[in-house]
mmCIF file of C-alpha atoms in Angstrom:
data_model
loop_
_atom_site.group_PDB
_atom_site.id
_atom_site.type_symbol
_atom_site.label_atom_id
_atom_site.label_comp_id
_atom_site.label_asym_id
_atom_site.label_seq_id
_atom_site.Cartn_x
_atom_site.Cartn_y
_atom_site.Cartn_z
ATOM 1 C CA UNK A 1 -38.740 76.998 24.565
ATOM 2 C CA UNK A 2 -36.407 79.648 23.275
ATOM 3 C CA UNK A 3 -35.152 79.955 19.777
ATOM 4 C CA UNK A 4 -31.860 78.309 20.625
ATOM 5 C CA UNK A 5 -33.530 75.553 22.509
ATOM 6 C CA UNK A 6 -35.206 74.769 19.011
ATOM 7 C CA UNK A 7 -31.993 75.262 16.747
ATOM 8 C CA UNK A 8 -30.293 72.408 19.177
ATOM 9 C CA UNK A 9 -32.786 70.028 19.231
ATOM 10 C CA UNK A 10 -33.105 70.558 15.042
ATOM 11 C CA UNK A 11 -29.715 70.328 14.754
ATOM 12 C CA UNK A 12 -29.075 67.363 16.683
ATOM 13 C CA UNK A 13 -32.627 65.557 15.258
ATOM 14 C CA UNK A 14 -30.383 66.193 11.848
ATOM 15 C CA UNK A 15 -27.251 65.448 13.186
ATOM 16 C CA UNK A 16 -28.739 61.842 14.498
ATOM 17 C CA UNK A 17 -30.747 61.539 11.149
ATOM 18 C CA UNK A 18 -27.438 62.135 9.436
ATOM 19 C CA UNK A 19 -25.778 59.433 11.088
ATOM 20 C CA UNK A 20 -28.958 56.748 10.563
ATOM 21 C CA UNK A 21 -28.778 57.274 7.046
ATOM 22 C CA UNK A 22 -24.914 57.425 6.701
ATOM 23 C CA UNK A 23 -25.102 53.954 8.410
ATOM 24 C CA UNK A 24 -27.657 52.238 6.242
ATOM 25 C CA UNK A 25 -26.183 53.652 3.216
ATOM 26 C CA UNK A 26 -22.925 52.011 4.774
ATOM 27 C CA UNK A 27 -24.982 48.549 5.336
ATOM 28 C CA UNK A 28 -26.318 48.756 1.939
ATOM 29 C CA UNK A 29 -22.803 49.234 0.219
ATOM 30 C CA UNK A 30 -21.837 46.408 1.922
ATOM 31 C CA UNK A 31 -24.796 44.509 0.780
ATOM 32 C CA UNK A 32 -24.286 45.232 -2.494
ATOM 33 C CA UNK A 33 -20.378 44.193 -2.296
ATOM 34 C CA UNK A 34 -21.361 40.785 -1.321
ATOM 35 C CA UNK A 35 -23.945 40.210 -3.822
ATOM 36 C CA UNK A 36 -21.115 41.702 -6.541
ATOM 37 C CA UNK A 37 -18.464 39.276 -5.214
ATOM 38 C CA UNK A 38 -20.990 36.233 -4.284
ATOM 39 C CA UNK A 39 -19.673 34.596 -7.601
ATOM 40 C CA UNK A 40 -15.730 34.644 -6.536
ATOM 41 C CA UNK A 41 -14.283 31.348 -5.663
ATOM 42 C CA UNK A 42 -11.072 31.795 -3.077
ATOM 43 C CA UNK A 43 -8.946 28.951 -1.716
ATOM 44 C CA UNK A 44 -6.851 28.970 1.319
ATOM 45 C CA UNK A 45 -4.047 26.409 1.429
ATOM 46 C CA UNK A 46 -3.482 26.860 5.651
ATOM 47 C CA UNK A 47 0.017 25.966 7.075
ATOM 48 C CA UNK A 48 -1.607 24.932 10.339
ATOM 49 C CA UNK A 49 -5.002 25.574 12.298
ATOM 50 C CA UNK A 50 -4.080 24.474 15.629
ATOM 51 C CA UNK A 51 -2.972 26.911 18.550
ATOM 52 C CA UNK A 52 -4.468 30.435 18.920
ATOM 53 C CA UNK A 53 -2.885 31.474 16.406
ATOM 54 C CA UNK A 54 -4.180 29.057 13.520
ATOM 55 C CA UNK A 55 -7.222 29.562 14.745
ATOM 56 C CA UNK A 56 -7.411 33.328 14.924
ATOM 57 C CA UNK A 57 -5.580 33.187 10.789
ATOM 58 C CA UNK A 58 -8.380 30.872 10.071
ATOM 59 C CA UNK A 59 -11.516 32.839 11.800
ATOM 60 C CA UNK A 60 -9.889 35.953 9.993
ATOM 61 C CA UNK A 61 -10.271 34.215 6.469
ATOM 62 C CA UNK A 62 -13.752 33.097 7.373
ATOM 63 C CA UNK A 63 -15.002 36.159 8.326
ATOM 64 C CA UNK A 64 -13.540 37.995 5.601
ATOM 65 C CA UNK A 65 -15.286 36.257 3.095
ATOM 66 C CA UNK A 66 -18.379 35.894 4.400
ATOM 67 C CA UNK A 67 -18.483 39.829 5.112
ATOM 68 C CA UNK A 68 -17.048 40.721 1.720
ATOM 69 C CA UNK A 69 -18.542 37.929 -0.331
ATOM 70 C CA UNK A 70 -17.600 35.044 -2.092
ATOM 71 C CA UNK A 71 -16.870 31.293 -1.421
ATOM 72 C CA UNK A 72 -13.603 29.606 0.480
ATOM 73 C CA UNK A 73 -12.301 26.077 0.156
ATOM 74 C CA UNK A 74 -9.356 25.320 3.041
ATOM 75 C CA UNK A 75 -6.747 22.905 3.516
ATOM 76 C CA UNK A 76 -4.786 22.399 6.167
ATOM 77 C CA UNK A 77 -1.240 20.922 6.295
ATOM 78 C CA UNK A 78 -0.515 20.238 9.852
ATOM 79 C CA UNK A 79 2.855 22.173 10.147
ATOM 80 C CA UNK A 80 4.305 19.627 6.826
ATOM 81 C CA UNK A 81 5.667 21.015 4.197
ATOM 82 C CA UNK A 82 5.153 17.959 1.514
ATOM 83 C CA UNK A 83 1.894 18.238 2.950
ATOM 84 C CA UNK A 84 1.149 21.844 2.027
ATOM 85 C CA UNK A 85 2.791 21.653 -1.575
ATOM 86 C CA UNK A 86 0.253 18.882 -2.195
ATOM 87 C CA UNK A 87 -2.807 20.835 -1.249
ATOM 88 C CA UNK A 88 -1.576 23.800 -3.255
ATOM 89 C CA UNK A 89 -1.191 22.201 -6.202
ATOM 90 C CA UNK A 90 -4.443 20.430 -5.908
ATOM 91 C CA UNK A 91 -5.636 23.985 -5.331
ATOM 92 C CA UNK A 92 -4.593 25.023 -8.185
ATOM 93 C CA UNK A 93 -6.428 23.132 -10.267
ATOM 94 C CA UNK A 94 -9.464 23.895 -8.773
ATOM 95 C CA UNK A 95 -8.653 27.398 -10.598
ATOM 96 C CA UNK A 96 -9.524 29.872 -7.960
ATOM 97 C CA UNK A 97 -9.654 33.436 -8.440
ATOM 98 C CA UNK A 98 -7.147 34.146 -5.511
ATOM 99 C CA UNK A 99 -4.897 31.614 -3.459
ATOM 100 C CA UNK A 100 -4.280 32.314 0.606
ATOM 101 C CA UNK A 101 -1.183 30.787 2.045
ATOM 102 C CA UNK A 102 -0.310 30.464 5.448
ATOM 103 C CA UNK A 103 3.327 28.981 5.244
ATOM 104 C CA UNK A 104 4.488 26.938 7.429
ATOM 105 C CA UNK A 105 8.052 26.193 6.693
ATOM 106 C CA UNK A 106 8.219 29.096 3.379
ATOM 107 C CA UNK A 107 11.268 28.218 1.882
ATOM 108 C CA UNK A 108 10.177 24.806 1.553
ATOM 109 C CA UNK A 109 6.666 25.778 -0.939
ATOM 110 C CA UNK A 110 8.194 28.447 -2.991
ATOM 111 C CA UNK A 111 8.251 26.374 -5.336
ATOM 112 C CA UNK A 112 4.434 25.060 -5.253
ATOM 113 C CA UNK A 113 3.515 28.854 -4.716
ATOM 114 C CA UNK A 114 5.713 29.843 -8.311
ATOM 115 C CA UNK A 115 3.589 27.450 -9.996
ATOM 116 C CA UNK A 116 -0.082 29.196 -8.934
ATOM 117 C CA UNK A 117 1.471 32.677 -9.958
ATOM 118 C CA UNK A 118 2.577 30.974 -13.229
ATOM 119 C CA UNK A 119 -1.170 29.781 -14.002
ATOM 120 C CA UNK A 120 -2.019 33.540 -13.322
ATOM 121 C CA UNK A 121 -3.233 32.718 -9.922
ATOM 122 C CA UNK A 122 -3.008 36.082 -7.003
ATOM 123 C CA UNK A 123 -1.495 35.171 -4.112
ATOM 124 C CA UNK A 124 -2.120 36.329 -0.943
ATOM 125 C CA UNK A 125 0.084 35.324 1.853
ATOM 126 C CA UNK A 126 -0.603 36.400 6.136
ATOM 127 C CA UNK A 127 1.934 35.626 9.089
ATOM 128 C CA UNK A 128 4.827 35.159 7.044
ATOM 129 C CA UNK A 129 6.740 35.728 3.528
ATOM 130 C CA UNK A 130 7.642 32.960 0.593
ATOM 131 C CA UNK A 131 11.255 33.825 -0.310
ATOM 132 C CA UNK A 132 11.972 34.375 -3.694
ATOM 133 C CA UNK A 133 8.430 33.908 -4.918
ATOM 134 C CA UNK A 134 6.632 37.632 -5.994
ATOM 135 C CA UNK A 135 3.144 37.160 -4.352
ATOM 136 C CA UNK A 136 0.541 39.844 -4.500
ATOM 137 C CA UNK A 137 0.631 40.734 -1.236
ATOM 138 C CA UNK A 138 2.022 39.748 2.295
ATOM 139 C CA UNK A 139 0.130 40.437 5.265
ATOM 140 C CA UNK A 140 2.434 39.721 8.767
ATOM 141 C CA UNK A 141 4.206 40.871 11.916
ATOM 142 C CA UNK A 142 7.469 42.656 11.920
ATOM 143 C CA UNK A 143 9.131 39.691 13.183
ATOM 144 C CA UNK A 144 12.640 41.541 13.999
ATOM 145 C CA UNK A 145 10.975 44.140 16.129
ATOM 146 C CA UNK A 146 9.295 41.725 18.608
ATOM 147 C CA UNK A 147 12.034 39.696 18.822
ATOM 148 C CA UNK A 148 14.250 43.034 19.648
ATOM 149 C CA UNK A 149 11.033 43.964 22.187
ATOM 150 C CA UNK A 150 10.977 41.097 24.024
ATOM 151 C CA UNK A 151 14.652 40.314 24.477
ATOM 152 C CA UNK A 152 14.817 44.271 25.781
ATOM 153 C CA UNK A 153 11.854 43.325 28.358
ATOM 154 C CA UNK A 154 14.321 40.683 29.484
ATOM 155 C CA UNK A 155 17.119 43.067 29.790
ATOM 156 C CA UNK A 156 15.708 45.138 31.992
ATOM 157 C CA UNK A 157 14.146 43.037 34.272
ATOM 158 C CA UNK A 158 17.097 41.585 35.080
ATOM 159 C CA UNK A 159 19.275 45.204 34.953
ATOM 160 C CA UNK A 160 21.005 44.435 32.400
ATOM 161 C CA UNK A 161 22.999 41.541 34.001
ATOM 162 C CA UNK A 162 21.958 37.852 34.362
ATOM 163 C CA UNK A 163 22.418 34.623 32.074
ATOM 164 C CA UNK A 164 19.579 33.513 29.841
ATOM 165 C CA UNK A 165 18.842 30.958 27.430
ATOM 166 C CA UNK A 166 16.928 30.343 24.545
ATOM 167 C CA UNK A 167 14.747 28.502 22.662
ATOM 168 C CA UNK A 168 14.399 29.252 18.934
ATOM 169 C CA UNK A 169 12.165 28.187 15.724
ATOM 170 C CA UNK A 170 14.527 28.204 12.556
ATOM 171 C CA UNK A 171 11.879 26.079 10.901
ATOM 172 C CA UNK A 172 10.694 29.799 9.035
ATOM 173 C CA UNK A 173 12.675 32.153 7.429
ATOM 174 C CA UNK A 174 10.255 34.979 8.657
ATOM 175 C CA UNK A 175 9.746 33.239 12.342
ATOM 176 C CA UNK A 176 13.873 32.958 12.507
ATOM 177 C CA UNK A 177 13.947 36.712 11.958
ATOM 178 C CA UNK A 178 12.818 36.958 16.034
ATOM 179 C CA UNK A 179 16.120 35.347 16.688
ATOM 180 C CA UNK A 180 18.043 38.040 14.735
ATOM 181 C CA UNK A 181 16.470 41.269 16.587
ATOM 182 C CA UNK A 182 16.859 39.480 19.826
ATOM 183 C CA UNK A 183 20.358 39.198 18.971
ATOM 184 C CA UNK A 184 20.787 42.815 18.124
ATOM 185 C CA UNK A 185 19.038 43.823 21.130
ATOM 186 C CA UNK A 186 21.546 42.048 23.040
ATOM 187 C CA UNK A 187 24.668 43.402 21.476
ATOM 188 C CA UNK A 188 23.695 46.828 23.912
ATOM 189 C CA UNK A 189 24.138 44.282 27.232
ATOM 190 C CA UNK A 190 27.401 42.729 26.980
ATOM 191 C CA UNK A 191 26.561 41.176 30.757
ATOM 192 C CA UNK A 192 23.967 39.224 29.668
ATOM 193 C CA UNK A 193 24.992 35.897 28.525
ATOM 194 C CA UNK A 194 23.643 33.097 26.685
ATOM 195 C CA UNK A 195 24.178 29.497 28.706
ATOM 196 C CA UNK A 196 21.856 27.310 26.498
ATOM 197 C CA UNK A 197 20.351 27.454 23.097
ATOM 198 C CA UNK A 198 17.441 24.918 21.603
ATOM 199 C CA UNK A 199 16.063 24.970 18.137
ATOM 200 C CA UNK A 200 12.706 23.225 18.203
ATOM 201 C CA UNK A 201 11.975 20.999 14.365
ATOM 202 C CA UNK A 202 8.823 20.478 13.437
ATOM 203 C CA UNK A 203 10.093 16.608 12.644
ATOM 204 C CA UNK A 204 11.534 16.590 16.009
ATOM 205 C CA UNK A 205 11.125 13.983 18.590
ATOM 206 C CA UNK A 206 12.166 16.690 21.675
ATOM 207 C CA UNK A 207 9.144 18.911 22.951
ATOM 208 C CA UNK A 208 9.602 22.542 24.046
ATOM 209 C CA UNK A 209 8.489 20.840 27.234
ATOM 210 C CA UNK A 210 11.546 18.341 27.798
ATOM 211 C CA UNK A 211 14.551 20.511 26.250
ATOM 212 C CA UNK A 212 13.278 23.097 28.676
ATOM 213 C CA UNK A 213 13.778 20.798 31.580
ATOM 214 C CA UNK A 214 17.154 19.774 30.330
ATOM 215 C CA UNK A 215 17.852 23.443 30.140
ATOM 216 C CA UNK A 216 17.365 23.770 33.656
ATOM 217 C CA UNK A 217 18.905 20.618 34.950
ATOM 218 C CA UNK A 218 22.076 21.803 33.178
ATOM 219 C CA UNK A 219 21.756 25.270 34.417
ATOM 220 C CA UNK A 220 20.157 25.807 37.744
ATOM 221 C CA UNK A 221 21.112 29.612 38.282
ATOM 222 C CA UNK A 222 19.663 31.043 35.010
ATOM 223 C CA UNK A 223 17.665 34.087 35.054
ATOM 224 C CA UNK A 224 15.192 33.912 32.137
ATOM 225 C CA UNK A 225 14.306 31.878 28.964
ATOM 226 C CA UNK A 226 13.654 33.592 25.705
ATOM 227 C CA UNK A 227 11.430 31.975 23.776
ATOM 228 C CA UNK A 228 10.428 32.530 19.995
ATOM 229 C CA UNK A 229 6.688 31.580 20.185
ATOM 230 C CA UNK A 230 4.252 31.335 22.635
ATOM 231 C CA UNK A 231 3.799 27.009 22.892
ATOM 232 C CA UNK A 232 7.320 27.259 24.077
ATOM 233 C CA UNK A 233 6.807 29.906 26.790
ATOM 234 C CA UNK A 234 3.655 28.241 27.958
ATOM 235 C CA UNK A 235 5.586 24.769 28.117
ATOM 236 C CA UNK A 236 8.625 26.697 29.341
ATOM 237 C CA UNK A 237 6.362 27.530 32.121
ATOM 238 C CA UNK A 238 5.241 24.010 33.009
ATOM 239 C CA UNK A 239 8.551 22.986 33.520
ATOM 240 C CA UNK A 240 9.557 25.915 35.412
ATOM 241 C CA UNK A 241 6.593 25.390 38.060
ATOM 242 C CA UNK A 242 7.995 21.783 38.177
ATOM 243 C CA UNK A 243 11.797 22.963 38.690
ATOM 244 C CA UNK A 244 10.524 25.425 41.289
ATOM 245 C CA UNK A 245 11.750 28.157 39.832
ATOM 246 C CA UNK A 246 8.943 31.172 40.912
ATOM 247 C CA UNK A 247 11.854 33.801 40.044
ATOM 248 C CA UNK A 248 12.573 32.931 36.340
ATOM 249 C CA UNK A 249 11.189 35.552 33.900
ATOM 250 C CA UNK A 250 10.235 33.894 30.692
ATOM 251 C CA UNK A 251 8.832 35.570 27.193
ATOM 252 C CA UNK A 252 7.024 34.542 24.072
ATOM 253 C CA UNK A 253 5.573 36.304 20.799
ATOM 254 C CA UNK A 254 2.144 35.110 19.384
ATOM 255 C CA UNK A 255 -0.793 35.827 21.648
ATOM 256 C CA UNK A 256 -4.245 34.711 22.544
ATOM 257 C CA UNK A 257 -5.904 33.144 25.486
ATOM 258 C CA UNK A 258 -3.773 30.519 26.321
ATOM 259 C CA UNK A 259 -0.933 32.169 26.837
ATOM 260 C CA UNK A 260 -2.844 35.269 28.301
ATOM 261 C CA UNK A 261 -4.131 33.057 30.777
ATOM 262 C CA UNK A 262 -0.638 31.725 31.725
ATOM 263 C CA UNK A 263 0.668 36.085 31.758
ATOM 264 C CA UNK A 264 -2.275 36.644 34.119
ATOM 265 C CA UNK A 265 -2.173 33.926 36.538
ATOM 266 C CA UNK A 266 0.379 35.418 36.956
ATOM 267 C CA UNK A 267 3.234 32.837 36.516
ATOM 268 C CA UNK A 268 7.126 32.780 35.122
ATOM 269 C CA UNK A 269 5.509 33.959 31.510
ATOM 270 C CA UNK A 270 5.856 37.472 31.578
ATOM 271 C CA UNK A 271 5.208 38.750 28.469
ATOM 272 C CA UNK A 272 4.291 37.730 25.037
ATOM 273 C CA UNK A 273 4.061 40.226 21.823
ATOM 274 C CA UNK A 274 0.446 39.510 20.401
ATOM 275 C CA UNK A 275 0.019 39.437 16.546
ATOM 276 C CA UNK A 276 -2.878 40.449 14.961
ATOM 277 C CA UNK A 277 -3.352 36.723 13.550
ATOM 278 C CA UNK A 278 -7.282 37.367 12.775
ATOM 279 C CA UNK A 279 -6.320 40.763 10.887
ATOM 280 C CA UNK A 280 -3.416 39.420 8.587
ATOM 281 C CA UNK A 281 -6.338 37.252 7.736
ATOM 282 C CA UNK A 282 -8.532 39.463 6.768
ATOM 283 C CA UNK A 283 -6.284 41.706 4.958
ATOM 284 C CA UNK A 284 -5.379 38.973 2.837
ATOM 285 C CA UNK A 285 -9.318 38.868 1.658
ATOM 286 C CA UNK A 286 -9.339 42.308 0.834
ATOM 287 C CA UNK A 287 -6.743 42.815 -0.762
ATOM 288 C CA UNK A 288 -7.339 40.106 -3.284
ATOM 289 C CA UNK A 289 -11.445 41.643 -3.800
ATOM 290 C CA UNK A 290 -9.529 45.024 -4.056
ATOM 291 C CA UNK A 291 -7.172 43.259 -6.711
ATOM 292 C CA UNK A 292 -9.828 41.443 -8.768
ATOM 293 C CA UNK A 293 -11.551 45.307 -9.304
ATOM 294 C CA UNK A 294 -8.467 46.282 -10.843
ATOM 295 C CA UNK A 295 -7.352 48.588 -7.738
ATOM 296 C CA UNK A 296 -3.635 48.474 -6.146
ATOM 297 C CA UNK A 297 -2.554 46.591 -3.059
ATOM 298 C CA UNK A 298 0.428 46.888 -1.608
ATOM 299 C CA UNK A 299 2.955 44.384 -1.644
ATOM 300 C CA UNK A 300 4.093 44.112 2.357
ATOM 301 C CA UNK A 301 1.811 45.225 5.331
ATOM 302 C CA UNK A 302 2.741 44.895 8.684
ATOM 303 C CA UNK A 303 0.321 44.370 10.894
ATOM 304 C CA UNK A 304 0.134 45.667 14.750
ATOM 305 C CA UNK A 305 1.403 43.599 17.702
ATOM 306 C CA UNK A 306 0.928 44.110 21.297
ATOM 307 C CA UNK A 307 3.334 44.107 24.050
ATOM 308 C CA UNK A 308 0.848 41.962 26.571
ATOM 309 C CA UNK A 309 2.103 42.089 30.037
ATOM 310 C CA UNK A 310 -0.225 40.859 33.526
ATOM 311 C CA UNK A 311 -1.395 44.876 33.806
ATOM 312 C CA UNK A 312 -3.201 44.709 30.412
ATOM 313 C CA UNK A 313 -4.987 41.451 31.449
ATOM 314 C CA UNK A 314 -6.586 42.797 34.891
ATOM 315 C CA UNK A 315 -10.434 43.438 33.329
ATOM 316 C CA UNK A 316 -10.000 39.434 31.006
ATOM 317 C CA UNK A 317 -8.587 37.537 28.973
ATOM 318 C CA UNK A 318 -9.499 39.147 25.436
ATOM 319 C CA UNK A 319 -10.454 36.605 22.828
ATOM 320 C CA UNK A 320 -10.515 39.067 20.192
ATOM 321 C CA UNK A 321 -7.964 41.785 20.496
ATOM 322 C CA UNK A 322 -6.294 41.525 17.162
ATOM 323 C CA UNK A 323 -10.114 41.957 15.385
ATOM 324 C CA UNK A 324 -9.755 45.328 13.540
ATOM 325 C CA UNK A 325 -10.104 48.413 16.169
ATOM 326 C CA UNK A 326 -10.626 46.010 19.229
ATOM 327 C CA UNK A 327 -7.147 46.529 20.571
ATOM 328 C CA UNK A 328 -7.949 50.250 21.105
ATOM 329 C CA UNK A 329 -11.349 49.705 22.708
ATOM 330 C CA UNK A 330 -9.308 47.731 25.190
ATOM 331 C CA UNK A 331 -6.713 50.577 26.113
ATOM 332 C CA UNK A 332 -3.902 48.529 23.707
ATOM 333 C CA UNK A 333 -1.444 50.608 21.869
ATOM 334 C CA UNK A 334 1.011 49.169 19.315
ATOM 335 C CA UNK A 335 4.341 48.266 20.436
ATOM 336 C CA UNK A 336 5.674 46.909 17.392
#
C-alpha cells in the first residue's frame, strides 16, 4: 500500500465517521426537540378529511407533531361551515397553544377564526387563506397559477381552437382564484370558447357526476372540460366513458392516487396540478413550534405543485409525492 492509498482510505474512514456522527448528533437534536415540545397542546379544527387531499392535510399534521413533539386534538367539519365555526370555538376553549385550520368555505369562519386570535390564540392555516382575518401564517398552493397551467395545457392540446366547458368551485375564495387564472390564460386564445359553465355547492343536490352528463347531452361536439378540482375530473371522466367520448381532454388540480390512477390508465383525465397537501400540513406545525420559541414565520408560503401528466406516472402511482423532498427523488420539478 502506497502512501496515497493510506491518505484515501483515512480520509474517507473520516469522511464516513464525519457523516455517522453528524447524523446522530442530527437524531439527537431532534430527540431533544420533542422532549422540549412534549408539553405543547395543538388543535386542528379540519375543514374536511375525505378525498386525497384531506387525507394527505391530515397525515401532514399527524406527522408533524409526532416528529416535532407535542399533542393534537382534531375536528372535522365535513365540508360545513356552521359545522366548523362550532368546533373552533369549542377549540378554543380548550386553550391550545396554536390553532390549525383547514377552511372549507373561508369567508364563512372568519369570524370564528377572529375570535381565537382575540384570546391570543396563533393561527396556522394550510390549503387556503381566511379573508380579512390576520393569522400567523398561511401555508397553500398558488391557486391562480394552476388554474392559468392547466387551462394553457388545454389550449394547446387543442391548438388553440376548440370549445370547452367548465366546471367551477366558488364555494372558496382561495379555490375560486383557479377560475380567475384560467380566465386570464384564456384571454391569449380568443378561438377557444366557453359553451357551458357549472358551479358545484357544497349544499347542492347536483353531483359533478350528473351536471357533467347534462353538459354533454347539451353539447355533443365539445373538446375538453376544465375542471377546478380533481373529484370533478375523475367524475367528469365517468361520464365521459359513458358518453363515449375517448377524444375529450379533461383537467383537474389536487392530486393523489385516485386521480393518478384515472391520468395513468390512461383515460379522458389528462392532467391534474398536484398540491403538496401533506407539506402545507406540516409547515403549519413548524411554524407554530418556531413561533412559540419566539422566532419569525412568515406570513404566506406557497407551497410546490406538480404538473402530473400519464409520462410522470409510468414507474407508479406515488402515494407520497408531496412529502418534503419526495417529488425530486421521483424526477418531479415544480410547475407552479
Amino acid at each position: 500500500m502506497n502512501i496515497n492509498d493510506l491518505n484515501f482510505k483515512l480520509s474517507r474512514r473520516t469522511l464516513m465517521g464525519g457523516a455517522a456522527l453528524l447524523a446522530a448528533t442530527q437524531m439527537l437534536g431532534a430527540s431533544n426537540a420533542r422532549a422540549q415540545n412534549a408539553d405543547r397542546k395543538f388543535a386542528a379544527a379540519l375543514g374536511w378529511t375525505t378525498y386525497d387531499s384531506g387525507r394527505h392535510l391530515q397525515d401532514g399534521f399527524t406527522a408533524a407533531v409526532q416528529e416535532l413533539g407535542g399533542n393534537l386534538t382534531t375536528t372535522d367539519a365535513g365540508f360545513d361551515a356552521k359545522t366548523q365555526t362550532d368546533q373552533i370555538d369549542s377549540l378554543i376553549a380548550s386553550k391550545p397553544d396554536a390553532l390549525f385550520i383547514t377552511p372549507a368555505d373561508a369567508v364563512a369562519i372568519a369570524p370564528a377564526v377572529q375570535r381565537a386570535i382575540t384570546a391570543g390564540i396563533p393561527v396556522f392555516c394550510a390549503d387556503s387563506a381566511v379573508p380579512g382575518v390576520a393569522v400567523n401564517t398561511t401555508s397553500m398552493s398558488n391557486n391562480f397559477g394552476m388554474g392559468a397551467y392547466s387551462c394553457e395545457h388545454i389550449a394547446k392540446k387543442l391548438g388553440g381552437k376548440g370549445k370547452i366547458a367548465r366546471v367551477l368551485l366558488p364555494q372558496n375564495e382561495s379555490w375560486d382564484q383557479r377560475t380567475l387564472g384560467m380566465e386570464w390564460t384564456l384571454r391569449r386564445y380568443p378561438d377557444i370558447k366557453i359553451v357551458a359553465d357549472w358551479a358545484f355547492a357544497l349544499a347542492g343536490n347536483v353531483t359533478p357526476r350528473q351536471a357533467v352528463d347534462n353538459i354533454l347531452t347539451a353539447n355533443p361536439d365539445i373538446d375538453a372540460i376544465w375542471c377546478a378540482w380533481d373529484g370533478a375530473a375523475v367524475e367528469g371522466t365517468l361520464a365521459a366513458r359513458a358518453a363515449n367520448k375517448p377524444d375529450l381532454i379533461i383537467t383537474g388540480i389536487d392530486g393523489g392516487s385516485q386521480a393518478f390512477t384515472y391520468i395513468a390508465g390512461p383515460s379522458q383525465l389528462k392532467l391534474s396540478m398536484a398540491q403538496s397537501f401533506y407539506e402545507m400540513a406540516y409547515l403549519s406545525v413548524f411554524y407554530a413550534q418556531q413561533h412559540l420559541s419566539g422566532k419569525k414565520t412568515p406570513r404566506l408560503v406557497i407551497t410546490p405543485t406538480y404538473a402530473v401528466d400519464e409520462s410522470m406516472l409510468k414507474a407508479g402511482i406515488p402515494d407520497d409525492f408531496d412529502v418534503p423532498g419526495r417529488a425530486a427523488e421521483l424526477g418531479w420539478v415544480r410547475a407552479v
